[in-house]
Amino acid sequence: MGEQVGNARVRGPQEAVAKGSVVLIKTLIDHPMESGLRKDKESGETIPAHHVTDVVVNYAGKEVMKAVWTGAVSKNPFFAFSLKATTSGPVKVTWKDNKGVEFSGTAEVKVS
């Protein structure tokens, strides 16, 4: 199936925040998230598994979170999390799928 894969978007606060503030980071990635259990409606053949397996969040160059996902996560997953803003720097979110392909997106957190 020729779906778009990997368009990763990461959004954080649009303005500077006070040091120690808790900020919300929102992410969205275009990905089919196929479990490998579904059948194609036309051919009846099983659609091969193709889903995100790992999500890693780095903030200002340090890994702050890691998650393991399965094919049970929905198509084009939205993922949001809170982060304590201790310093100005990038929040980079990297997704890796079961085919070994990595996608990433970055948002800048500015601390005043």
JSON list of C-alpha atoms in Angstrom, two decimals:
[
{"chain": "A", "resi": 1, "resn": "MET", "atom": "CA", "xyz": [0.00, 0.00, 0.00]},
{"chain": "A", "resi": 2, "resn": "GLY", "atom": "CA", "xyz": [1.55, 3.30, -1.07]},
{"chain": "A", "resi": 3, "resn": "GLU", "atom": "CA", "xyz": [0.90, 5.35, 2.03]},
{"chain": "A", "resi": 4, "resn": "GLN", "atom": "CA", "xyz": [3.05, 8.30, 3.04]},
{"chain": "A", "resi": 5, "resn": "VAL", "atom": "CA", "xyz": [5.43, 7.35, 5.83]},
{"chain": "A", "resi": 6, "resn": "GLY", "atom": "CA", "xyz": [7.60, 9.41, 8.11]},
{"chain": "A", "resi": 7, "resn": "ASN", "atom": "CA", "xyz": [6.32, 12.99, 7.98]},
{"chain": "A", "resi": 8, "resn": "ALA", "atom": "CA", "xyz": [7.15, 13.76, 11.64]},
{"chain": "A", "resi": 9, "resn": "ARG", "atom": "CA", "xyz": [5.90, 16.86, 13.41]},
{"chain": "A", "resi": 10, "resn": "VAL", "atom": "CA", "xyz": [6.91, 18.03, 16.89]},
{"chain": "A", "resi": 11, "resn": "ARG", "atom": "CA", "xyz": [5.45, 21.13, 18.59]},
{"chain": "A", "resi": 12, "resn": "GLY", "atom": "CA", "xyz": [6.33, 22.74, 21.87]},
{"chain": "A", "resi": 13, "resn": "PRO", "atom": "CA", "xyz": [5.61, 26.08, 23.50]},
{"chain": "A", "resi": 14, "resn": "GLN", "atom": "CA", "xyz": [5.59, 28.94, 21.00]},
{"chain": "A", "resi": 15, "resn": "GLU", "atom": "CA", "xyz": [7.05, 31.47, 23.46]},
{"chain": "A", "resi": 16, "resn": "ALA", "atom": "CA", "xyz": [9.76, 31.41, 26.10]},
{"chain": "A", "resi": 17, "resn": "VAL", "atom": "CA", "xyz": [8.79, 29.76, 29.40]},
{"chain": "A", "resi": 18, "resn": "ALA", "atom": "CA", "xyz": [10.09, 30.22, 32.93]},
{"chain": "A", "resi": 19, "resn": "LYS", "atom": "CA", "xyz": [12.83, 27.86, 34.08]},
{"chain": "A", "resi": 20, "resn": "GLY", "atom": "CA", "xyz": [11.25, 24.88, 35.84]},
{"chain": "A", "resi": 21, "resn": "SER", "atom": "CA", "xyz": [7.93, 25.21, 34.01]},
{"chain": "A", "resi": 22, "resn": "VAL", "atom": "CA", "xyz": [6.25, 22.04, 32.82]},
{"chain": "A", "resi": 23, "resn": "VAL", "atom": "CA", "xyz": [5.59, 22.26, 29.09]},
{"chain": "A", "resi": 24, "resn": "LEU", "atom": "CA", "xyz": [3.50, 20.11, 26.77]},
{"chain": "A", "resi": 25, "resn": "ILE", "atom": "CA", "xyz": [5.17, 18.61, 23.71]},
{"chain": "A", "resi": 26, "resn": "LYS", "atom": "CA", "xyz": [2.87, 17.27, 20.96]},
{"chain": "A", "resi": 27, "resn": "THR", "atom": "CA", "xyz": [3.98, 14.93, 18.20]},
{"chain": "A", "resi": 28, "resn": "LEU", "atom": "CA", "xyz": [2.41, 13.38, 15.13]},
{"chain": "A", "resi": 29, "resn": "ILE", "atom": "CA", "xyz": [3.91, 11.05, 12.55]},
{"chain": "A", "resi": 30, "resn": "ASP", "atom": "CA", "xyz": [2.47, 9.73, 9.30]},
{"chain": "A", "resi": 31, "resn": "HIS", "atom": "CA", "xyz": [2.79, 5.96, 9.56]},
{"chain": "A", "resi": 32, "resn": "PRO", "atom": "CA", "xyz": [0.47, 3.07, 8.58]},
{"chain": "A", "resi": 33, "resn": "MET", "atom": "CA", "xyz": [1.07, 1.18, 11.86]},
{"chain": "A", "resi": 34, "resn": "GLU", "atom": "CA", "xyz": [0.12, -2.16, 10.31]},
{"chain": "A", "resi": 35, "resn": "SER", "atom": "CA", "xyz": [0.03, -5.00, 12.85]},
{"chain": "A", "resi": 36, "resn": "GLY", "atom": "CA", "xyz": [0.56, -7.79, 10.32]},
{"chain": "A", "resi": 37, "resn": "LEU", "atom": "CA", "xyz": [-2.82, -9.28, 11.26]},
{"chain": "A", "resi": 38, "resn": "ARG", "atom": "CA", "xyz": [-5.09, -7.38, 8.86]},
{"chain": "A", "resi": 39, "resn": "LYS", "atom": "CA", "xyz": [-6.05, -8.62, 5.38]},
{"chain": "A", "resi": 40, "resn": "ASP", "atom": "CA", "xyz": [-6.24, -6.53, 2.23]},
{"chain": "A", "resi": 41, "resn": "LYS", "atom": "CA", "xyz": [-9.92, -6.09, 1.31]},
{"chain": "A", "resi": 42, "resn": "GLU", "atom": "CA", "xyz": [-9.34, -6.64, -2.42]},
{"chain": "A", "resi": 43, "resn": "SER", "atom": "CA", "xyz": [-6.76, -9.44, -2.53]},
{"chain": "A", "resi": 44, "resn": "GLY", "atom": "CA", "xyz": [-7.47, -11.15, 0.79]},
{"chain": "A", "resi": 45, "resn": "GLU", "atom": "CA", "xyz": [-3.74, -11.33, 1.45]},
{"chain": "A", "resi": 46, "resn": "THR", "atom": "CA", "xyz": [-2.31, -10.46, 4.84]},
{"chain": "A", "resi": 47, "resn": "ILE", "atom": "CA", "xyz": [-0.84, -6.96, 4.95]},
{"chain": "A", "resi": 48, "resn": "PRO", "atom": "CA", "xyz": [2.76, -7.25, 6.23]},
{"chain": "A", "resi": 49, "resn": "ALA", "atom": "CA", "xyz": [3.58, -5.78, 9.63]},
{"chain": "A", "resi": 50, "resn": "HIS", "atom": "CA", "xyz": [4.89, -2.22, 9.40]},
{"chain": "A", "resi": 51, "resn": "HIS", "atom": "CA", "xyz": [4.79, -0.28, 12.63]},
{"chain": "A", "resi": 52, "resn": "VAL", "atom": "CA", "xyz": [6.84, 1.95, 14.92]},
{"chain": "A", "resi": 53, "resn": "THR", "atom": "CA", "xyz": [8.76, -0.07, 17.51]},
{"chain": "A", "resi": 54, "resn": "ASP", "atom": "CA", "xyz": [10.80, 2.56, 19.36]},
{"chain": "A", "resi": 55, "resn": "VAL", "atom": "CA", "xyz": [10.32, 6.21, 20.32]},
{"chain": "A", "resi": 56, "resn": "VAL", "atom": "CA", "xyz": [13.18, 8.18, 21.88]},
{"chain": "A", "resi": 57, "resn": "VAL", "atom": "CA", "xyz": [13.00, 11.74, 23.21]},
{"chain": "A", "resi": 58, "resn": "ASN", "atom": "CA", "xyz": [16.14, 13.85, 23.64]},
{"chain": "A", "resi": 59, "resn": "TYR", "atom": "CA", "xyz": [16.05, 17.27, 25.32]},
{"chain": "A", "resi": 60, "resn": "ALA", "atom": "CA", "xyz": [19.05, 19.58, 25.10]},
{"chain": "A", "resi": 61, "resn": "GLY", "atom": "CA", "xyz": [21.20, 16.64, 23.99]},
{"chain": "A", "resi": 62, "resn": "LYS", "atom": "CA", "xyz": [20.17, 14.21, 26.76]},
{"chain": "A", "resi": 63, "resn": "GLU", "atom": "CA", "xyz": [17.85, 11.23, 26.44]},
{"chain": "A", "resi": 64, "resn": "VAL", "atom": "CA", "xyz": [14.85, 11.88, 28.68]},
{"chain": "A", "resi": 65, "resn": "MET", "atom": "CA", "xyz": [12.39, 9.20, 27.57]},
{"chain": "A", "resi": 66, "resn": "LYS", "atom": "CA", "xyz": [12.22, 5.94, 25.67]},
{"chain": "A", "resi": 67, "resn": "ALA", "atom": "CA", "xyz": [9.10, 3.98, 24.71]},
{"chain": "A", "resi": 68, "resn": "VAL", "atom": "CA", "xyz": [8.50, 0.64, 23.03]},
{"chain": "A", "resi": 69, "resn": "TRP", "atom": "CA", "xyz": [5.46, 0.47, 20.74]},
{"chain": "A", "resi": 70, "resn": "THR", "atom": "CA", "xyz": [3.69, -2.39, 18.97]},
{"chain": "A", "resi": 71, "resn": "GLY", "atom": "CA", "xyz": [1.34, -2.73, 16.05]},
{"chain": "A", "resi": 72, "resn": "ALA", "atom": "CA", "xyz": [-1.55, -2.08, 18.46]},
{"chain": "A", "resi": 73, "resn": "VAL", "atom": "CA", "xyz": [-0.93, 1.68, 18.18]},
{"chain": "A", "resi": 74, "resn": "SER", "atom": "CA", "xyz": [-3.25, 3.39, 15.70]},
{"chain": "A", "resi": 75, "resn": "LYS", "atom": "CA", "xyz": [-2.36, 4.70, 12.24]},
{"chain": "A", "resi": 76, "resn": "ASN", "atom": "CA", "xyz": [-0.69, 8.14, 12.18]},
{"chain": "A", "resi": 77, "resn": "PRO", "atom": "CA", "xyz": [-0.06, 8.14, 15.93]},
{"chain": "A", "resi": 78, "resn": "PHE", "atom": "CA", "xyz": [-0.39, 11.32, 17.99]},
{"chain": "A", "resi": 79, "resn": "PHE", "atom": "CA", "xyz": [1.80, 11.34, 21.08]},
{"chain": "A", "resi": 80, "resn": "ALA", "atom": "CA", "xyz": [1.96, 14.08, 23.72]},
{"chain": "A", "resi": 81, "resn": "PHE", "atom": "CA", "xyz": [4.05, 14.31, 26.87]},
{"chain": "A", "resi": 82, "resn": "SER", "atom": "CA", "xyz": [5.05, 16.82, 29.54]},
{"chain": "A", "resi": 83, "resn": "LEU", "atom": "CA", "xyz": [8.60, 17.98, 30.09]},
{"chain": "A", "resi": 84, "resn": "LYS", "atom": "CA", "xyz": [10.20, 20.15, 32.78]},
{"chain": "A", "resi": 85, "resn": "ALA", "atom": "CA", "xyz": [11.90, 23.07, 31.00]},
{"chain": "A", "resi": 86, "resn": "THR", "atom": "CA", "xyz": [15.29, 23.40, 32.70]},
{"chain": "A", "resi": 87, "resn": "THR", "atom": "CA", "xyz": [17.28, 24.96, 29.88]},
{"chain": "A", "resi": 88, "resn": "SER", "atom": "CA", "xyz": [16.83, 26.28, 26.36]},
{"chain": "A", "resi": 89, "resn": "GLY", "atom": "CA", "xyz": [17.40, 23.61, 23.75]},
{"chain": "A", "resi": 90, "resn": "PRO", "atom": "CA", "xyz": [15.90, 21.30, 21.18]},
{"chain": "A", "resi": 91, "resn": "VAL", "atom": "CA", "xyz": [13.44, 18.51, 21.93]},
{"chain": "A", "resi": 92, "resn": "LYS", "atom": "CA", "xyz": [14.14, 15.84, 19.33]},
{"chain": "A", "resi": 93, "resn": "VAL", "atom": "CA", "xyz": [11.76, 12.92, 18.97]},
{"chain": "A", "resi": 94, "resn": "THR", "atom": "CA", "xyz": [12.94, 9.91, 16.96]},
{"chain": "A", "resi": 95, "resn": "TRP", "atom": "CA", "xyz": [10.71, 7.06, 15.84]},
{"chain": "A", "resi": 96, "resn": "LYS", "atom": "CA", "xyz": [12.12, 3.77, 14.49]},
{"chain": "A", "resi": 97, "resn": "ASP", "atom": "CA", "xyz": [9.94, 1.21, 12.73]},
{"chain": "A", "resi": 98, "resn": "ASN", "atom": "CA", "xyz": [10.18, -2.57, 12.36]},
{"chain": "A", "resi": 99, "resn": "LYS", "atom": "CA", "xyz": [11.78, -2.13, 8.93]},
{"chain": "A", "resi": 100, "resn": "GLY", "atom": "CA", "xyz": [14.69, -0.24, 10.54]},
{"chain": "A", "resi": 101, "resn": "VAL", "atom": "CA", "xyz": [13.72, 3.18, 9.16]},
{"chain": "A", "resi": 102, "resn": "GLU", "atom": "CA", "xyz": [14.12, 6.18, 11.48]},
{"chain": "A", "resi": 103, "resn": "PHE", "atom": "CA", "xyz": [12.13, 9.41, 11.37]},
{"chain": "A", "resi": 104, "resn": "SER", "atom": "CA", "xyz": [12.63, 12.45, 13.58]},
{"chain": "A", "resi": 105, "resn": "GLY", "atom": "CA", "xyz": [11.25, 15.87, 14.32]},
{"chain": "A", "resi": 106, "resn": "THR", "atom": "CA", "xyz": [12.46, 18.70, 16.54]},
{"chain": "A", "resi": 107, "resn": "ALA", "atom": "CA", "xyz": [10.92, 21.57, 18.49]},
{"chain": "A", "resi": 108, "resn": "GLU", "atom": "CA", "xyz": [12.82, 24.29, 20.33]},
{"chain": "A", "resi": 109, "resn": "VAL", "atom": "CA", "xyz": [12.13, 25.03, 24.00]},
{"chain": "A", "resi": 110, "resn": "LYS", "atom": "CA", "xyz": [13.20, 28.52, 25.05]},
{"chain": "A", "resi": 111, "resn": "VAL", "atom": "CA", "xyz": [13.68, 29.24, 28.76]},
{"chain": "A", "resi": 112, "resn": "SER", "atom": "CA", "xyz": [13.63, 32.86, 29.91]}
]
